[in-house]
Coordinates of C-alpha atoms and ligand atoms in Angstrom, one line a residue:
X101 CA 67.1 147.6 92.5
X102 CA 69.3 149.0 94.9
X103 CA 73.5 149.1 94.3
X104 CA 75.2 148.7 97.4
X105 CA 78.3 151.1 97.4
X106 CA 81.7 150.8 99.4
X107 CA 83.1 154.0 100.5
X108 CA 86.8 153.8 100.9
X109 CA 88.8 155.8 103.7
X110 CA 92.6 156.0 102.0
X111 CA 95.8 156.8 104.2
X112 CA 96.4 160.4 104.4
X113 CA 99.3 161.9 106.4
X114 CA 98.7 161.1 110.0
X115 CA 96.7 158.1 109.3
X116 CA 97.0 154.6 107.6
X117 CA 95.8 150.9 108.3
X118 CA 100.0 149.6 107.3
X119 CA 99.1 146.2 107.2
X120 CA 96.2 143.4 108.2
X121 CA 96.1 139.8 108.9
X122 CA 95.5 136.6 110.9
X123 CA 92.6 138.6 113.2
X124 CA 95.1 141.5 113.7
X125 CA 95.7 144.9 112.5
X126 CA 98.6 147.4 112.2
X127 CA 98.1 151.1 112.1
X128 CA 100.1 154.5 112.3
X129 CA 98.3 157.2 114.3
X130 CA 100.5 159.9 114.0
X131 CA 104.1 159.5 115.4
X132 CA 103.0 156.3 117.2
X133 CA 101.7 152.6 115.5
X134 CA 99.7 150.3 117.6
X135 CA 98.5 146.5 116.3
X136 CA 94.3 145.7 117.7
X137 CA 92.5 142.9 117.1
X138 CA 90.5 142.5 113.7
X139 CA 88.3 139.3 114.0
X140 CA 86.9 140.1 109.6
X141 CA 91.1 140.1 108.8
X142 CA 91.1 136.6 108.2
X143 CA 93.4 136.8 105.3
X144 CA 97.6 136.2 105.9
X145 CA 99.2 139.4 106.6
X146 CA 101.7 141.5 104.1
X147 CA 104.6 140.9 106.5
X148 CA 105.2 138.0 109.6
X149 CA 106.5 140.7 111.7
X150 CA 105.4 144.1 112.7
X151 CA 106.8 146.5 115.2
X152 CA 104.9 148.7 117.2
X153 CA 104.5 151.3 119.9
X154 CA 101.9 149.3 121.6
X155 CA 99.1 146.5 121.4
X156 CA 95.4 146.0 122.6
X157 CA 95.6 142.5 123.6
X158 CA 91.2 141.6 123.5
X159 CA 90.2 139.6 126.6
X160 CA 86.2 138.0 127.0
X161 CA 83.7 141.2 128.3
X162 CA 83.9 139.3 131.9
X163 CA 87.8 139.9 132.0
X164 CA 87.1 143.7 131.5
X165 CA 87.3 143.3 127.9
X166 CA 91.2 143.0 127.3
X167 CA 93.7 146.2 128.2
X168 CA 96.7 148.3 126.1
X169 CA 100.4 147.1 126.2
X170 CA 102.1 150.1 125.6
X171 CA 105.9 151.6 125.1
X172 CA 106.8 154.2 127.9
X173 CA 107.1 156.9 125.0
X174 CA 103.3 156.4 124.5
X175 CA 101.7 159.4 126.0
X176 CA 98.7 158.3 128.0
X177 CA 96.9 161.8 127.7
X178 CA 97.1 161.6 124.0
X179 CA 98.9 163.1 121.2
X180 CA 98.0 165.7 118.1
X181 CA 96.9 164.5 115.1
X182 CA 95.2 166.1 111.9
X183 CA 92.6 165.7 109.6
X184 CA 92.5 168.1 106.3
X185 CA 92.1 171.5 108.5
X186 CA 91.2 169.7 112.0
X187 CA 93.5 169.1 114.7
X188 CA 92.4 167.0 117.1
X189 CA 93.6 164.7 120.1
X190 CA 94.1 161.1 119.7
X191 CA 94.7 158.7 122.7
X192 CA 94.9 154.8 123.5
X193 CA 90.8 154.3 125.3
X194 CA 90.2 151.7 127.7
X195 CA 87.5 150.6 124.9
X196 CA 90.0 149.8 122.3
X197 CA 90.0 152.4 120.0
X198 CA 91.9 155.9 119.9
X199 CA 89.4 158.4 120.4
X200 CA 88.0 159.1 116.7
X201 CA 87.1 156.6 114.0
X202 CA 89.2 157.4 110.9
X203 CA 86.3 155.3 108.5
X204 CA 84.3 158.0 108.8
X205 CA 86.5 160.5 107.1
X206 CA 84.9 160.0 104.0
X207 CA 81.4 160.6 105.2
X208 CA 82.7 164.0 106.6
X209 CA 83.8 164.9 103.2
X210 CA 80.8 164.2 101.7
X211 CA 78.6 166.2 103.9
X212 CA 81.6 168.7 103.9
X213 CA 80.5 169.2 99.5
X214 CA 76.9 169.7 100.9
X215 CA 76.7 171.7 103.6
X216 CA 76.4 175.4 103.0
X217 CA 77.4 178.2 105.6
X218 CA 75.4 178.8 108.4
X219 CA 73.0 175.8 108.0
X220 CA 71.8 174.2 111.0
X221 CA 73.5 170.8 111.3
X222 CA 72.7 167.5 114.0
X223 CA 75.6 165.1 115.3
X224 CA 73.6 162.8 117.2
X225 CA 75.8 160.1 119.3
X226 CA 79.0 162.6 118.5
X227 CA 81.8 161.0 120.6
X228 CA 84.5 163.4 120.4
X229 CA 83.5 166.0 118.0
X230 CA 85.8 164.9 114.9
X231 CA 82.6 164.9 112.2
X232 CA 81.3 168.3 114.7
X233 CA 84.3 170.3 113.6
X234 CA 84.5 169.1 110.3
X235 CA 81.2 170.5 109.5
X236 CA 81.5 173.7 111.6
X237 CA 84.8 174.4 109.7
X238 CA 82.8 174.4 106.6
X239 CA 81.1 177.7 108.5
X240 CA 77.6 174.8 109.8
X241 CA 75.9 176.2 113.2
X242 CA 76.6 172.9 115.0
X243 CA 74.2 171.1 117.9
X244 CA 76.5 168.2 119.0
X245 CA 74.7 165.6 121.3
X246 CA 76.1 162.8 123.6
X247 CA 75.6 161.0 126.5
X248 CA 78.9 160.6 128.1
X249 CA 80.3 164.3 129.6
X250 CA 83.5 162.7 129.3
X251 CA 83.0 162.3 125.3
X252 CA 81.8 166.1 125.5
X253 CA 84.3 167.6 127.3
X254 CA 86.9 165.9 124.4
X255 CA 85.0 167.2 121.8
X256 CA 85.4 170.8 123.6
X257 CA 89.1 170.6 123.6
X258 CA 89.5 169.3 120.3
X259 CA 87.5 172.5 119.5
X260 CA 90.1 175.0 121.3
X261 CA 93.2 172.4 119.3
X262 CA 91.5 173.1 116.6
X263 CA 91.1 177.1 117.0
X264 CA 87.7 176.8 116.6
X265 CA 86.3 177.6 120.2
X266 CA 84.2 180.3 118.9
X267 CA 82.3 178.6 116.0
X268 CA 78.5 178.3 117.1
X269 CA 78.7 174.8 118.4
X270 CA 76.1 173.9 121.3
X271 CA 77.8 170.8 123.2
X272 CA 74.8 169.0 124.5
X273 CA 74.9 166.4 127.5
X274 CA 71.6 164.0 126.7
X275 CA 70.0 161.1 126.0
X276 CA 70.2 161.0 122.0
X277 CA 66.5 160.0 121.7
X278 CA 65.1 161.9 124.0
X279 CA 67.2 165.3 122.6
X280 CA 65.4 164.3 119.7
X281 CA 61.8 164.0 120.7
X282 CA 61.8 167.1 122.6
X283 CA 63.4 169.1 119.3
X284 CA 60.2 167.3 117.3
X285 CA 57.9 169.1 120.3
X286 CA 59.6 172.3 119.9
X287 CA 58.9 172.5 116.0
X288 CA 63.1 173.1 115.2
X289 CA 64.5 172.2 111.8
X290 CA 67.8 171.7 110.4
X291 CA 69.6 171.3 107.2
X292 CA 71.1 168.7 108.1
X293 CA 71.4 165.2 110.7
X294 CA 74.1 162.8 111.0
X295 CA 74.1 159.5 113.4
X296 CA 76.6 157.0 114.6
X297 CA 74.8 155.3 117.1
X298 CA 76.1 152.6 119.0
X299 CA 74.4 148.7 119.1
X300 CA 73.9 149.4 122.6
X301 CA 74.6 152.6 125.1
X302 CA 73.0 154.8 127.9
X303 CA 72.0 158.1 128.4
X304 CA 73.2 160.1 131.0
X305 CA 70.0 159.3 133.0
X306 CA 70.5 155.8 132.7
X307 CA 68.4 155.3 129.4
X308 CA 68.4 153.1 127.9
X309 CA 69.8 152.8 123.9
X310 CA 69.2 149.5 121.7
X311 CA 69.8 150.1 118.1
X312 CA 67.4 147.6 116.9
X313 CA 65.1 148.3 118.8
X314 CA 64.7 152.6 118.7
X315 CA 66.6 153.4 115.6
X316 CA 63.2 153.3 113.5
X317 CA 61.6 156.3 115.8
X318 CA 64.9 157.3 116.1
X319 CA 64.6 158.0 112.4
X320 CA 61.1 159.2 112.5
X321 CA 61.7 162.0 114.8
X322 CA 65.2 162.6 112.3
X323 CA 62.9 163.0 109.4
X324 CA 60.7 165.0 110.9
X325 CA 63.0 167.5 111.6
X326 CA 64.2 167.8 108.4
X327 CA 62.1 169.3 105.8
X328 CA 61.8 169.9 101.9
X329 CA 65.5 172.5 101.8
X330 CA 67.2 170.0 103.8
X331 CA 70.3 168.5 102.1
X332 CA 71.1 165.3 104.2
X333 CA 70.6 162.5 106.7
X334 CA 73.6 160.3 106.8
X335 CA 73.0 156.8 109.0
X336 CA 76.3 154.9 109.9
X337 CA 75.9 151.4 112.0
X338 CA 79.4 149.6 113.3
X339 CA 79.4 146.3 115.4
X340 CA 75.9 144.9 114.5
X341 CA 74.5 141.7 112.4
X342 CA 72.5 143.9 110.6
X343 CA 72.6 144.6 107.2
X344 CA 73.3 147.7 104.4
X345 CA 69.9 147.1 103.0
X346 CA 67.9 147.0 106.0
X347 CA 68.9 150.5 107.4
X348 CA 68.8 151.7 103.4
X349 CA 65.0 150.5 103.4
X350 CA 64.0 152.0 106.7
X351 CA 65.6 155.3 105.3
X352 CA 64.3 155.1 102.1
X353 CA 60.7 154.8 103.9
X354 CA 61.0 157.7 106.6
X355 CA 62.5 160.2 103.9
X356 CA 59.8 158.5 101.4
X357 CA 57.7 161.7 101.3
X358 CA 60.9 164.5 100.6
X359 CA 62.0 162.6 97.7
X360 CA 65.7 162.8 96.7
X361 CA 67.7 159.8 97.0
X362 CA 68.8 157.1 99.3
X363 CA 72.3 155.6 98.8
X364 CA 73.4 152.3 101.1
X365 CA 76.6 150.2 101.1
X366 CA 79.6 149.2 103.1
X367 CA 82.2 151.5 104.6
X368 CA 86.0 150.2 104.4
X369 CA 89.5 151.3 105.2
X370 CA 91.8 150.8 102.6
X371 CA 95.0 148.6 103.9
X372 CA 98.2 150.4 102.8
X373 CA 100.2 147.2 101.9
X374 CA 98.3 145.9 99.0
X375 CA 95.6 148.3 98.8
X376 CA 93.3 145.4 100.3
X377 CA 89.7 146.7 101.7
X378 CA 89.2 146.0 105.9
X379 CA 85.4 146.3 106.7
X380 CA 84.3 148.6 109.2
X381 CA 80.5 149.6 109.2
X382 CA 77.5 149.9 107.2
X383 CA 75.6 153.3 106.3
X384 CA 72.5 154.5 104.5
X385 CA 72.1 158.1 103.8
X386 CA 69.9 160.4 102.0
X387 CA 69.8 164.0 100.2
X388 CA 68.0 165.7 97.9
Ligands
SAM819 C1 81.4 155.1 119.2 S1 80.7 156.6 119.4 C2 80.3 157.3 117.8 C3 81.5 157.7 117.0 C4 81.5 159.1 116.4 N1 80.4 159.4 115.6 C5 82.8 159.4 115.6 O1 82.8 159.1 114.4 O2 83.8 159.8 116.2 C6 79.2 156.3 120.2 C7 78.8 157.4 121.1 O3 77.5 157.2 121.5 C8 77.3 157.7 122.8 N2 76.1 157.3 123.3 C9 75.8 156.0 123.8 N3 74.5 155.9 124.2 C10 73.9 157.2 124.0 C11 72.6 157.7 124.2 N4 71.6 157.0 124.7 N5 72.4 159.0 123.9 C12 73.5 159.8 123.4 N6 74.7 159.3 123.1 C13 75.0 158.0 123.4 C14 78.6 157.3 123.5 O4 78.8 158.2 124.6 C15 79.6 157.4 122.4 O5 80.3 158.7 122.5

């Protein structure tokens, strides 16, 4: 039987969800608080009124997909923020979210307890390099892939914010799946893989991503990259109808043959008000 698990992000210093409700959220960011839309906060809220430095009012994808109503103190090139040992840049994105996705701070620490120094370690779909310098503080060789230069070049600054310029990080420009394949051809292995891929996204050659439709090579090629002294593979999905136990099974199958174990759940964000658990994303990940 499998247990599904939920794996709580709590507050810490420069980051909390202060309140939820009535399809809206509230959270601090650092110095600044900004209120986004939250269609799974269907419960009332902790308090009717909530000030803020600034609010993503959603629109329909057709109306560009809704825009940020901000105070003039906001700075619109971002601001510091911290993460145990990691500074890094947070900023309002046209795409609703602030540059880094503080759910995932408790999968970081958990590959943080695993990871050993120098092991080779994959960030597939690594946005701005958060998870990438979280590992490679822990003394991990990091290969950090995405498509979007943009995403890259952010992940290479936070790397100079976060004195870290010269750790062995290789900041690759590609198509995900493709980065992938070709490592498979050329026989590498590492110690470790982690994935937060998008339900749908492009490469920088225009290629095409659909999670349900290429995770399962995706995953293939993963495996076979990893090998019987690798520690992890850690799978986390945002956004999609799809479910804990379906990614935990199509794990479970490609990592069949290494043994260790597979461990599936929710991921959730704990609301600092009541203590009250806001759903973010699902994950299934393996280790030995
Ligand atoms: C929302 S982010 C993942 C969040 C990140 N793991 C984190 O926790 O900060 C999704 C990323 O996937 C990238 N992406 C989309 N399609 C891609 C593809 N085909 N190959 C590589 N990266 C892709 C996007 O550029 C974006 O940076």
């Amino acid at each position: 039987m499998t247990a599904l698990q939920t794996i709580v992000a709590e507050p810490w210093d420069d980051y909390g969800l202060v309140d939820s409700g009535n399809g809206r959220k509230l959270e601090r960011y650092g110095p600044y608080s900004f209120i986004r839309p939250e269609p799974q906060a269907m419960w009332a809220p902790a308090e009717d009124f909530w000030t803020a430095n600034g609010e993503f009012i959603g629109a329909s994808d057709d109306d560009g997909g809704g825009r940020w109503h901000l105070d003039r103190d906001v700075p619109h090139k971002g601001w510091h923020m911290k993460w145990e040992d990691i500074r890094f840049t947070a900023l309002c994105t046209p795409f609703r979210h602030l540059g880094f996705f503080p759910d995932m701070a408790p999968q970081w620490n958990w590959m943080r307890e695993r990871v050993q120094p120098d092991d080779e370690i994959l960030n597939l779909f690594g946005y701005t390099g958060v998870g990438t310098l979280a590992l490679a503080a822990k003394g991990a060789r990091m290969v950090h892939v995405d498509a979007s230069k943009k995403s890259v070049e952010a992940g290479r600054a936070n790397a100079f914010l976060a004195d870290m310029a010269d750790r062995p990080i290789r900041w690759i420009i590609d198509d995900a799946a493709k980065f992938t394949a070709r490592e498979v051809r050329r026989e590498r292995r590492y110690d470790g893989i982690f994935l937060d891929p998008p339900k749908f996204g492009r490469g920088p050659n225009g290629e095409i991503w659909r999670l349900e439709e290429h995770l399962p090579a995706l995953i293939a090629d993963c495996r076979s990259l990893l090998d019987e002294k690798s520690r992890f593979l850690v799978l986390t999905v945002y956004a999609v109808r799809m479910s804990a136990l379906a990614i935990g099974e199509l794990l479970r199958q490609a990592m069949a043959d290494l043994g260790g174990t597979v461990e599936v759940g929710e991921m959730a964000v704990r609301e600092e008000a009541r203590g009250l658990l806001l759903p973010t994303a699902i994950f299934a990940r393996w280790t030995r």
